[in-house]
Amino acid sequence: MARLHSTSVSRSEVDRLREGFAGEVMETADPSYEESRAVFNAMVEDRPTVIAQCRTVEDVARAVGFARERGLEVSIRGGGHSVAGMALTNGGLVVDLRRMNAVRVDPDAMTADVGGGATMSHLDRATEPFGLATTGGRVSTTGVGGFVLGGGTGWLDRKFGLACDNLLGADVVTADGAQVRASAEENPELFWALHGGGGNFGVVTSLTLRLHPLPSVTAALLLWGSDAGPEVVRAYRDFMEQAPDEVGGGVLYLTGPPEDFVPEHLVGELACGVLVTYAGEEREGREAVRPMLELGHEGEMIAQMPYAELQCMLDDPPGLRNYWSAEYLGTVPDEAVDLFCAGAARMIVPSASQHVLFPQGGQVSRPDTDYPVPWRRAPWCVHPFGLWEDPADDERGRQWARDLRSDMLPWSIGAVYLNFIGNEGSERIVAGLGADNYRRLAEVKRRYDPDNIFHRNHNIKPG
């Protein structure tokens, strides 16, 4: 078994890693180290001993082997969006994939080969000229790899299924440095595990994703004062129960942004909003959203745009402190609506925080697979998404998320999308994957990573 968690490595050893390394190898004294170390959550302050910015699959294999031989803890960095900071390791080695971000689109096969370090922006901008898209996250800066491997829910999932439902194959560097292909035909058990099991089984250096025709989307953002929240949330709940698969979005409390369509009295104040996304043109989108337009909103923005533009429309500013969690609900009765709305009063306002109720259903709930994503059967997800600037607000932000989860427990199905949470304990990981699935995943882990080298994640221990 490899010697783990050493933080001591000599300069000469690092120089040997640099020899023949196509990318760049950084140490703490390097001028660009601090910039390279920064991740989305400013609360994360881990300081790796080595950051290996890989350009090739061979770089990845060398970096993993180097860390194993010297007992350095390994983390894998794609987009760096993990709220728990799992992209970093304190004193270890980061396999940084950001330079492996190429996307190659095959419009005839309607597929995309996506580098392991690509973000949603790389993917969406590459597919846009062909009028094609696949389920992405809800912002453009999310890493494609971690998103897909965790299951992947976004604006298009009701229409096109979860992101992992569109995963056709993956190239993986395993803990022993081997390069393997995972697909329905090759290493099928590993392929199954990559549909929700995250980065537990190796470094995914490339993914092949199924694409769908989508020339444009329509987005409608409607705003009300916070006092209207209970009525709006009930109306949105009833609206989504009848909505076609093309409709996605969510209802949320947020700080009113300083935009032209936002009434002056809502700017900087707690507001209730409905974002409706429609996989199609504005004329059809307006008709689909008509029941919500009839509620008498105070602010309105409706526009048809390329999907890539929708993806970056709600990008969160970098450098903020983060805490998120989630609870997946089997039903949202009026009592749950009242508790959800009351919880908004505990938000940090003004801030970039969002207090969200997402719908599922559609193709999310109609799988013809047995992938380890049991949360997909829930029709609703409550997602407290906290972002703030002042460290003095840390405990308040965490407590707000925990309290909302606690409020929703009477209607929870127990399963949870692990990409939406940080370190909430091993029981939550098992619940997020399903107990039977977890046992099967543990056997896959034992085959491909018996020493648990890849444990900076929602960890599945080897069976």
Tab-separated table of C-alpha atoms in Angstrom:
chain	number	residue	atom	x	y	z
A	1	MET	CA	0.000	0.000	0.000
A	2	ALA	CA	1.234	3.503	-0.856
A	3	ARG	CA	2.592	5.746	1.879
A	4	LEU	CA	0.052	8.582	2.142
A	5	HIS	CA	-0.165	12.137	3.399
A	6	SER	CA	3.476	13.132	3.364
A	7	THR	CA	3.984	16.866	2.726
A	8	SER	CA	7.746	16.697	2.290
A	9	VAL	CA	9.215	16.589	-1.184
A	10	SER	CA	12.575	17.987	-2.240
A	11	ARG	CA	13.159	20.532	-4.975
A	12	SER	CA	15.273	18.009	-6.861
A	13	GLU	CA	12.404	15.506	-6.813
A	14	VAL	CA	10.022	18.115	-8.232
A	15	ASP	CA	12.591	19.002	-10.868
A	16	ARG	CA	12.637	15.352	-11.945
A	17	LEU	CA	8.841	15.510	-12.370
A	18	ARG	CA	9.317	18.593	-14.554
A	19	GLU	CA	11.631	16.725	-16.935
A	20	GLY	CA	9.583	15.779	-19.977
A	21	PHE	CA	6.380	17.160	-18.409
A	22	ALA	CA	4.370	18.847	-21.170
A	23	GLY	CA	2.460	21.096	-18.761
A	24	GLU	CA	3.733	23.138	-15.846
A	25	VAL	CA	4.671	22.007	-12.346
A	26	MET	CA	4.291	24.616	-9.609
A	27	GLU	CA	5.534	24.882	-6.045
A	28	THR	CA	4.531	27.285	-3.293
A	29	ALA	CA	7.282	29.800	-4.112
A	30	ASP	CA	6.340	30.134	-7.782
A	31	PRO	CA	4.907	33.558	-8.780
A	32	SER	CA	1.656	32.151	-10.191
A	33	TYR	CA	1.082	29.681	-7.340
A	34	GLU	CA	-1.529	31.734	-5.472
A	35	GLU	CA	-3.580	32.368	-8.586
A	36	SER	CA	-3.366	28.698	-9.555
A	37	ARG	CA	-4.333	27.574	-6.048
A	38	ALA	CA	-7.514	29.691	-5.834
A	39	VAL	CA	-10.830	27.828	-6.142
A	40	PHE	CA	-14.442	28.979	-6.382
A	41	ASN	CA	-15.045	28.915	-2.618
A	42	ALA	CA	-12.919	31.598	-0.957
A	43	MET	CA	-13.333	29.839	2.409
A	44	VAL	CA	-10.984	27.083	1.180
A	45	GLU	CA	-7.381	27.866	2.112
A	46	ASP	CA	-5.612	24.536	1.482
A	47	ARG	CA	-2.066	24.923	0.180
A	48	PRO	CA	-0.796	22.059	-1.999
A	49	THR	CA	2.920	21.331	-2.074
A	50	VAL	CA	2.794	20.674	-5.832
A	51	ILE	CA	0.309	21.741	-8.507
A	52	ALA	CA	0.771	19.667	-11.660
A	53	GLN	CA	-0.937	21.518	-14.509
A	54	CYS	CA	-1.224	18.673	-16.986
A	55	ARG	CA	-1.439	19.060	-20.767
A	56	THR	CA	-1.470	15.382	-21.749
A	57	VAL	CA	-2.688	12.036	-20.494
A	58	GLU	CA	0.949	11.108	-19.961
A	59	ASP	CA	1.335	14.138	-17.678
A	60	VAL	CA	-1.599	12.886	-15.617
A	61	ALA	CA	-0.147	9.395	-15.270
A	62	ARG	CA	3.248	10.805	-14.283
A	63	ALA	CA	1.732	13.149	-11.694
A	64	VAL	CA	-0.303	10.358	-10.101
A	65	GLY	CA	2.729	8.057	-10.043
A	66	PHE	CA	4.917	10.788	-8.553
A	67	ALA	CA	2.434	11.386	-5.745
A	68	ARG	CA	2.037	7.696	-4.999
A	69	GLU	CA	5.758	7.039	-4.832
A	70	ARG	CA	6.263	9.898	-2.381
A	71	GLY	CA	3.139	9.406	-0.292
A	72	LEU	CA	1.596	12.728	-1.289
A	73	GLU	CA	-2.158	13.098	-0.977
A	74	VAL	CA	-3.785	13.536	-4.402
A	75	SER	CA	-6.629	15.794	-5.445
A	76	ILE	CA	-8.126	16.267	-8.910
A	77	ARG	CA	-9.000	19.723	-10.171
A	78	GLY	CA	-11.357	20.460	-13.036
A	79	GLY	CA	-13.557	23.508	-12.557
A	80	GLY	CA	-12.709	23.908	-8.864
A	81	HIS	CA	-16.373	24.358	-7.882
A	82	SER	CA	-16.540	21.814	-5.045
A	83	VAL	CA	-17.990	23.703	-2.094
A	84	ALA	CA	-15.837	21.633	0.277
A	85	GLY	CA	-12.677	22.490	-1.665
A	86	MET	CA	-12.031	18.918	-2.765
A	87	ALA	CA	-10.088	20.175	-5.787
A	88	LEU	CA	-7.234	21.040	-3.410
A	89	THR	CA	-5.159	19.130	-0.874
A	90	ASN	CA	-3.238	20.654	1.998
A	91	GLY	CA	0.410	19.675	1.491
A	92	GLY	CA	-0.264	17.168	-1.299
A	93	LEU	CA	-0.321	17.184	-5.087
A	94	VAL	CA	-3.070	18.601	-7.288
A	95	VAL	CA	-3.651	16.957	-10.654
A	96	ASP	CA	-4.812	20.144	-12.368
A	97	LEU	CA	-6.649	19.393	-15.624
A	98	ARG	CA	-7.515	22.935	-16.664
A	99	ARG	CA	-5.104	22.936	-19.614
A	100	MET	CA	-6.829	19.811	-20.974
A	101	ASN	CA	-9.932	21.719	-21.995
A	102	ALA	CA	-10.324	21.015	-25.724
A	103	VAL	CA	-13.769	20.110	-27.082
A	104	ARG	CA	-14.237	18.338	-30.407
A	105	VAL	CA	-17.763	18.209	-31.834
A	106	ASP	CA	-18.933	15.598	-34.343
A	107	PRO	CA	-22.176	17.096	-35.689
A	108	ASP	CA	-23.018	14.006	-37.740
A	109	ALA	CA	-22.717	11.630	-34.796
A	110	MET	CA	-24.125	14.365	-32.505
A	111	THR	CA	-21.407	13.804	-29.934
A	112	ALA	CA	-18.690	15.853	-28.263
A	113	ASP	CA	-15.322	14.682	-26.958
A	114	VAL	CA	-14.602	16.892	-23.968
A	115	GLY	CA	-11.271	17.321	-22.194
A	116	GLY	CA	-11.289	16.554	-18.477
A	117	GLY	CA	-10.493	20.172	-17.595
A	118	ALA	CA	-13.138	21.827	-19.776
A	119	THR	CA	-15.778	24.067	-18.241
A	120	MET	CA	-19.368	24.393	-19.351
A	121	SER	CA	-18.365	27.494	-21.294
A	122	HIS	CA	-15.837	25.503	-23.333
A	123	LEU	CA	-18.454	22.857	-24.108
A	124	ASP	CA	-21.381	25.193	-24.819
A	125	ARG	CA	-19.383	27.561	-27.031
A	126	ALA	CA	-18.080	24.602	-29.047
A	127	THR	CA	-21.521	23.076	-29.663
A	128	GLU	CA	-23.342	26.374	-30.294
A	129	PRO	CA	-22.299	26.804	-33.980
A	130	PHE	CA	-23.904	23.455	-34.772
A	131	GLY	CA	-27.193	24.197	-32.993
A	132	LEU	CA	-26.450	21.382	-30.553
A	133	ALA	CA	-26.281	21.133	-26.755
A	134	THR	CA	-26.465	18.703	-23.870
A	135	THR	CA	-27.492	19.029	-20.246
A	136	GLY	CA	-25.069	21.360	-18.494
A	137	GLY	CA	-24.953	22.978	-15.097
A	138	ARG	CA	-26.536	26.298	-14.244
A	139	VAL	CA	-23.435	28.472	-14.659
A	140	SER	CA	-20.708	28.527	-17.301
A	141	THR	CA	-17.721	28.139	-14.973
A	142	THR	CA	-18.591	24.670	-13.657
A	143	GLY	CA	-16.179	21.909	-14.686
A	144	VAL	CA	-17.777	19.423	-17.087
A	145	GLY	CA	-15.996	16.395	-15.623
A	146	GLY	CA	-17.013	16.696	-11.989
A	147	PHE	CA	-20.491	17.791	-13.019
A	148	VAL	CA	-21.152	14.774	-15.254
A	149	LEU	CA	-19.491	12.218	-12.967
A	150	GLY	CA	-21.659	13.374	-10.056
A	151	GLY	CA	-24.863	12.923	-12.079
A	152	GLY	CA	-25.372	16.402	-13.473
A	153	THR	CA	-28.601	18.402	-13.141
A	154	GLY	CA	-29.266	21.646	-15.023
A	155	TRP	CA	-31.729	23.738	-16.989
A	156	LEU	CA	-32.147	21.111	-19.728
A	157	ASP	CA	-32.435	17.923	-17.675
A	158	ARG	CA	-36.239	17.666	-17.904
A	159	LYS	CA	-35.853	17.653	-21.708
A	160	PHE	CA	-32.589	15.727	-22.239
A	161	GLY	CA	-32.093	13.814	-18.985
A	162	LEU	CA	-29.289	14.172	-16.472
A	163	ALA	CA	-25.792	14.898	-17.755
A	164	CYS	CA	-24.665	11.370	-16.875
A	165	ASP	CA	-27.522	9.957	-18.976
A	166	ASN	CA	-25.701	11.529	-21.933
A	167	LEU	CA	-22.277	10.091	-21.048
A	168	LEU	CA	-21.245	7.661	-23.793
A	169	GLY	CA	-17.662	6.978	-22.779
A	170	ALA	CA	-14.705	8.170	-20.716
A	171	ASP	CA	-10.935	7.857	-20.710
A	172	VAL	CA	-9.547	7.231	-17.231
A	173	VAL	CA	-6.082	7.185	-15.677
A	174	THR	CA	-6.309	4.784	-12.738
A	175	ALA	CA	-4.357	4.786	-9.475
A	176	ASP	CA	-1.641	2.527	-10.916
A	177	GLY	CA	-1.155	4.816	-13.931
A	178	ALA	CA	-3.026	2.622	-16.400
A	179	GLN	CA	-5.051	4.299	-19.153
A	180	VAL	CA	-8.432	2.651	-19.645
A	181	ARG	CA	-11.551	3.350	-21.663
A	182	ALA	CA	-14.949	3.021	-20.014
A	183	SER	CA	-18.081	2.581	-22.130
A	184	ALA	CA	-21.046	0.267	-22.445
A	185	GLU	CA	-18.739	-2.172	-24.286
A	186	GLU	CA	-15.401	-1.598	-22.527
A	187	ASN	CA	-15.077	-1.903	-18.764
A	188	PRO	CA	-18.864	-1.615	-18.383
A	189	GLU	CA	-18.820	-1.825	-14.587
A	190	LEU	CA	-16.476	1.171	-14.387
A	191	PHE	CA	-18.690	2.949	-16.912
A	192	TRP	CA	-21.712	2.359	-14.676
A	193	ALA	CA	-19.806	3.676	-11.647
A	194	LEU	CA	-18.919	6.923	-13.456
A	195	HIS	CA	-22.631	7.776	-13.620
A	196	GLY	CA	-22.851	9.311	-10.154
A	197	GLY	CA	-19.800	7.881	-8.381
A	198	GLY	CA	-17.682	10.983	-9.032
A	199	GLY	CA	-13.893	11.008	-9.172
A	200	ASN	CA	-13.436	7.957	-6.946
A	201	PHE	CA	-12.084	5.618	-9.606
A	202	GLY	CA	-9.364	7.602	-11.350
A	203	VAL	CA	-8.640	10.796	-13.252
A	204	VAL	CA	-11.103	11.194	-16.106
A	205	THR	CA	-9.103	12.874	-18.854
A	206	SER	CA	-11.803	12.887	-21.541
A	207	LEU	CA	-15.557	12.342	-21.805
A	208	THR	CA	-17.738	11.574	-24.815
A	209	LEU	CA	-21.194	13.151	-24.489
A	210	ARG	CA	-24.389	12.784	-26.503
A	211	LEU	CA	-25.667	16.043	-28.022
A	212	HIS	CA	-29.184	17.154	-28.942
A	213	PRO	CA	-30.571	19.705	-31.404
A	214	LEU	CA	-31.074	23.039	-29.601
A	215	PRO	CA	-30.638	26.178	-31.741
A	216	SER	CA	-31.767	28.495	-28.936
A	217	VAL	CA	-33.538	28.722	-25.592
A	218	THR	CA	-35.882	31.236	-23.992
A	219	ALA	CA	-35.403	32.543	-20.468
A	220	ALA	CA	-38.022	34.395	-18.437
A	221	LEU	CA	-37.039	35.943	-15.093
A	222	LEU	CA	-39.974	37.388	-13.149
A	223	LEU	CA	-39.663	39.233	-9.837
A	224	TRP	CA	-41.948	40.036	-6.927
A	225	GLY	CA	-41.463	41.515	-3.490
A	226	SER	CA	-40.697	38.930	-0.830
A	227	ASP	CA	-44.154	39.287	0.740
A	228	ALA	CA	-45.665	37.695	-2.382
A	229	GLY	CA	-43.415	34.651	-1.958
A	230	PRO	CA	-45.893	32.113	-0.556
A	231	GLU	CA	-48.428	32.830	-3.306
A	232	VAL	CA	-45.746	32.738	-6.010
A	233	VAL	CA	-44.167	29.497	-4.773
A	234	ARG	CA	-47.558	27.746	-4.616
A	235	ALA	CA	-48.417	28.953	-8.106
A	236	TYR	CA	-45.044	27.810	-9.436
A	237	ARG	CA	-45.448	24.399	-7.800
A	238	ASP	CA	-48.835	23.931	-9.480
A	239	PHE	CA	-47.524	25.310	-12.789
A	240	MET	CA	-44.636	22.843	-12.936
A	241	GLU	CA	-46.864	19.856	-12.224
A	242	GLN	CA	-48.452	20.461	-15.649
A	243	ALA	CA	-45.438	21.859	-17.525
A	244	PRO	CA	-44.018	20.095	-20.620
A	245	ASP	CA	-40.506	18.633	-20.579
A	246	GLU	CA	-39.174	21.682	-22.445
A	247	VAL	CA	-39.758	23.833	-19.351
A	248	GLY	CA	-37.129	24.055	-16.617
A	249	GLY	CA	-35.999	26.661	-14.120
A	250	GLY	CA	-36.783	27.266	-10.469
A	251	VAL	CA	-38.398	29.555	-7.924
A	252	LEU	CA	-36.023	31.391	-5.621
A	253	TYR	CA	-35.459	34.142	-3.127
A	254	LEU	CA	-32.544	36.424	-3.939
A	255	THR	CA	-31.213	39.926	-3.481
A	256	GLY	CA	-32.716	42.152	-6.164
A	257	PRO	CA	-29.919	42.898	-8.665
A	258	PRO	CA	-29.193	46.397	-10.009
A	259	GLU	CA	-30.591	45.681	-13.462
A	260	ASP	CA	-32.854	47.820	-15.656
A	261	PHE	CA	-35.769	45.375	-15.412
A	262	VAL	CA	-35.692	45.356	-11.587
A	263	PRO	CA	-37.909	47.951	-9.853
A	264	GLU	CA	-35.874	50.388	-7.781
A	265	HIS	CA	-37.555	49.372	-4.521
A	266	LEU	CA	-36.393	45.745	-5.008
A	267	VAL	CA	-32.734	46.518	-5.750
A	268	GLY	CA	-30.612	45.343	-2.831
A	269	GLU	CA	-33.663	43.909	-1.056
A	270	LEU	CA	-35.007	40.397	-0.559
A	271	ALA	CA	-37.109	39.470	-3.592
A	272	CYS	CA	-38.897	36.378	-4.855
A	273	GLY	CA	-38.162	35.334	-8.404
A	274	VAL	CA	-39.220	32.715	-10.909
A	275	LEU	CA	-36.807	31.675	-13.636
A	276	VAL	CA	-38.482	29.721	-16.413
A	277	THR	CA	-36.263	28.239	-19.094
A	278	TYR	CA	-37.769	26.903	-22.299
A	279	ALA	CA	-35.928	24.692	-24.791
A	280	GLY	CA	-37.210	26.535	-27.846
A	281	GLU	CA	-38.175	29.865	-29.353
A	282	GLU	CA	-39.576	32.885	-27.499
A	283	ARG	CA	-43.071	32.688	-29.000
A	284	GLU	CA	-43.542	29.151	-27.680
A	285	GLY	CA	-41.747	30.040	-24.447
A	286	ARG	CA	-44.096	32.943	-23.714
A	287	GLU	CA	-47.072	30.667	-24.175
A	288	ALA	CA	-45.532	28.040	-21.889
A	289	VAL	CA	-44.888	30.598	-19.141
A	290	ARG	CA	-48.272	32.341	-19.485
A	291	PRO	CA	-49.707	31.052	-16.147
A	292	MET	CA	-46.841	32.700	-14.280
A	293	LEU	CA	-47.131	35.936	-16.280
A	294	GLU	CA	-50.735	36.254	-15.098
A	295	LEU	CA	-49.696	36.557	-11.427
A	296	GLY	CA	-48.896	40.264	-11.687
A	297	HIS	CA	-45.109	40.380	-11.313
A	298	GLU	CA	-43.161	43.592	-10.669
A	299	GLY	CA	-40.052	42.939	-12.779
A	300	GLU	CA	-39.687	41.062	-16.051
A	301	MET	CA	-36.931	39.933	-18.408
A	302	ILE	CA	-37.880	37.584	-21.263
A	303	ALA	CA	-35.476	36.841	-24.089
A	304	GLN	CA	-34.537	34.212	-26.649
A	305	MET	CA	-30.822	33.452	-26.718
A	306	PRO	CA	-28.244	30.768	-27.501
A	307	TYR	CA	-27.953	28.195	-24.707
A	308	ALA	CA	-24.360	29.305	-24.031
A	309	GLU	CA	-25.658	32.812	-23.229
A	310	LEU	CA	-28.228	31.445	-20.788
A	311	GLN	CA	-25.467	29.445	-19.100
A	312	CYS	CA	-23.394	32.539	-18.311
A	313	MET	CA	-26.338	34.822	-17.505
A	314	LEU	CA	-26.365	33.789	-13.839
A	315	ASP	CA	-22.628	33.257	-13.309
A	316	ASP	CA	-21.659	33.842	-9.699
A	317	PRO	CA	-18.856	36.312	-9.025
A	318	PRO	CA	-15.582	34.634	-7.975
A	319	GLY	CA	-13.889	35.184	-4.655
A	320	LEU	CA	-16.945	34.783	-2.426
A	321	ARG	CA	-17.331	32.552	0.608
A	322	ASN	CA	-19.634	29.578	-0.035
A	323	TYR	CA	-21.809	27.105	1.788
A	324	TRP	CA	-24.458	24.957	0.081
A	325	SER	CA	-26.673	22.014	0.866
A	326	ALA	CA	-29.789	20.330	-0.494
A	327	GLU	CA	-32.779	18.209	0.361
A	328	TYR	CA	-34.770	16.214	-2.215
A	329	LEU	CA	-38.510	16.166	-1.632
A	330	GLY	CA	-41.219	13.697	-2.550
A	331	THR	CA	-43.895	16.372	-2.263
A	332	VAL	CA	-44.212	20.082	-1.498
A	333	PRO	CA	-47.464	20.654	0.402
A	334	ASP	CA	-48.530	24.107	1.569
A	335	GLU	CA	-46.886	23.548	4.943
A	336	ALA	CA	-43.546	22.942	3.229
A	337	VAL	CA	-44.041	26.052	1.093
A	338	ASP	CA	-44.613	28.156	4.213
A	339	LEU	CA	-41.453	26.826	5.857
A	340	PHE	CA	-39.445	27.345	2.675
A	341	CYS	CA	-40.594	30.950	2.411
A	342	ALA	CA	-40.013	31.622	6.107
A	343	GLY	CA	-36.458	30.345	5.742
A	344	ALA	CA	-35.707	33.075	3.209
A	345	ALA	CA	-35.849	35.641	6.011
A	346	ARG	CA	-32.689	34.050	7.470
A	347	MET	CA	-30.673	34.630	4.290
A	348	ILE	CA	-27.766	37.045	4.218
A	349	VAL	CA	-29.152	40.060	2.328
A	350	PRO	CA	-27.715	41.759	0.388
A	351	SER	CA	-25.512	38.969	-0.973
A	352	ALA	CA	-25.260	36.652	-3.973
A	353	SER	CA	-27.019	33.894	-1.965
A	354	GLN	CA	-29.986	32.088	-3.473
A	355	HIS	CA	-32.741	30.158	-1.696
A	356	VAL	CA	-33.983	27.826	-4.436
A	357	LEU	CA	-36.703	25.276	-5.122
A	358	PHE	CA	-35.833	23.347	-8.295
A	359	PRO	CA	-38.257	21.079	-10.178
A	360	GLN	CA	-37.221	17.689	-11.501
A	361	GLY	CA	-39.526	15.308	-13.363
A	362	GLY	CA	-39.618	15.001	-17.141
A	363	GLN	CA	-36.790	12.887	-18.536
A	364	VAL	CA	-34.989	12.999	-15.170
A	365	SER	CA	-37.642	10.714	-13.715
A	366	ARG	CA	-37.925	8.362	-16.739
A	367	PRO	CA	-34.589	6.561	-16.868
A	368	ASP	CA	-34.079	3.252	-18.623
A	369	THR	CA	-30.877	2.694	-16.629
A	370	ASP	CA	-29.825	1.616	-13.142
A	371	TYR	CA	-27.253	4.369	-12.577
A	372	PRO	CA	-26.434	5.230	-8.930
A	373	VAL	CA	-28.421	8.500	-8.828
A	374	PRO	CA	-31.464	7.661	-6.664
A	375	TRP	CA	-32.262	11.345	-6.058
A	376	ARG	CA	-33.583	11.561	-9.602
A	377	ARG	CA	-36.947	10.126	-8.524
A	378	ALA	CA	-37.751	13.185	-6.364
A	379	PRO	CA	-39.970	15.763	-8.082
A	380	TRP	CA	-38.428	18.671	-6.126
A	381	CYS	CA	-35.118	19.836	-4.704
A	382	VAL	CA	-34.580	22.546	-2.081
A	383	HIS	CA	-31.120	24.061	-2.496
A	384	PRO	CA	-29.813	26.751	-0.119
A	385	PHE	CA	-26.901	28.243	-2.069
A	386	GLY	CA	-25.007	30.631	0.163
A	387	LEU	CA	-22.432	33.151	-1.079
A	388	TRP	CA	-21.161	36.102	0.952
A	389	GLU	CA	-18.074	38.278	1.419
A	390	ASP	CA	-17.562	38.809	5.165
A	391	PRO	CA	-15.977	35.969	7.201
A	392	ALA	CA	-18.066	37.195	10.128
A	393	ASP	CA	-21.121	35.811	8.280
A	394	ASP	CA	-19.717	32.261	7.993
A	395	GLU	CA	-21.643	30.702	10.856
A	396	ARG	CA	-24.849	32.502	9.972
A	397	GLY	CA	-24.599	31.312	6.360
A	398	ARG	CA	-23.974	27.714	7.375
A	399	GLN	CA	-26.777	27.726	9.910
A	400	TRP	CA	-29.264	29.102	7.400
A	401	ALA	CA	-28.583	26.166	5.076
A	402	ARG	CA	-28.736	23.621	7.887
A	403	ASP	CA	-31.990	25.035	9.225
A	404	LEU	CA	-33.649	24.901	5.820
A	405	ARG	CA	-32.617	21.275	5.424
A	406	SER	CA	-34.046	20.517	8.858
A	407	ASP	CA	-37.313	22.254	7.986
A	408	MET	CA	-37.704	20.094	4.869
A	409	LEU	CA	-36.931	16.714	6.431
A	410	PRO	CA	-40.590	15.644	6.848
A	411	TRP	CA	-40.906	15.548	3.035
A	412	SER	CA	-37.374	14.383	2.148
A	413	ILE	CA	-36.743	11.146	0.229
A	414	GLY	CA	-33.292	10.899	1.865
A	415	ALA	CA	-31.238	10.718	-1.340
A	416	VAL	CA	-29.230	13.780	-2.368
A	417	TYR	CA	-27.228	15.003	-5.361
A	418	LEU	CA	-23.709	14.981	-3.938
A	419	ASN	CA	-22.503	17.841	-6.159
A	420	PHE	CA	-24.894	20.108	-4.234
A	421	ILE	CA	-23.362	19.429	-0.816
A	422	GLY	CA	-20.036	19.634	0.968
A	423	ASN	CA	-18.706	17.345	3.669
A	424	GLU	CA	-21.862	16.202	5.481
A	425	GLY	CA	-20.643	12.793	6.620
A	426	SER	CA	-20.459	9.256	5.272
A	427	GLU	CA	-24.146	8.538	5.869
A	428	ARG	CA	-25.123	11.298	3.457
A	429	ILE	CA	-22.783	9.841	0.834
A	430	VAL	CA	-24.388	6.408	1.142
A	431	ALA	CA	-27.844	8.011	1.019
A	432	GLY	CA	-26.859	10.032	-2.040
A	433	LEU	CA	-25.838	6.925	-3.954
A	434	GLY	CA	-28.214	4.356	-2.440
A	435	ALA	CA	-27.102	1.594	-0.071
A	436	ASP	CA	-27.158	-1.201	-2.672
A	437	ASN	CA	-25.442	1.023	-5.221
A	438	TYR	CA	-22.808	1.980	-2.667
A	439	ARG	CA	-21.868	-1.656	-2.102
A	440	ARG	CA	-21.545	-2.208	-5.845
A	441	LEU	CA	-19.529	1.010	-6.217
A	442	ALA	CA	-17.225	-0.099	-3.406
A	443	GLU	CA	-16.374	-3.224	-5.403
A	444	VAL	CA	-15.543	-1.108	-8.461
A	445	LYS	CA	-13.429	1.100	-6.215
A	446	ARG	CA	-11.579	-1.953	-4.884
A	447	ARG	CA	-10.710	-3.020	-8.422
A	448	TYR	CA	-9.487	0.352	-9.710
A	449	ASP	CA	-8.269	2.137	-6.555
A	450	PRO	CA	-7.764	-0.414	-3.757
A	451	ASP	CA	-5.555	1.950	-1.704
A	452	ASN	CA	-8.098	4.790	-1.941
A	453	ILE	CA	-5.581	7.146	-3.519
A	454	PHE	CA	-8.487	9.172	-4.940
A	455	HIS	CA	-10.282	10.078	-1.717
A	456	ARG	CA	-10.556	13.866	-2.046
A	457	ASN	CA	-14.189	13.525	-3.054
A	458	HIS	CA	-17.455	12.209	-1.671
A	459	ASN	CA	-15.496	9.133	-0.887
A	460	ILE	CA	-16.459	5.553	-1.631
A	461	LYS	CA	-14.221	3.275	0.393
A	462	PRO	CA	-12.875	0.149	-1.361
A	463	GLY	CA	-15.097	-2.888	-0.825
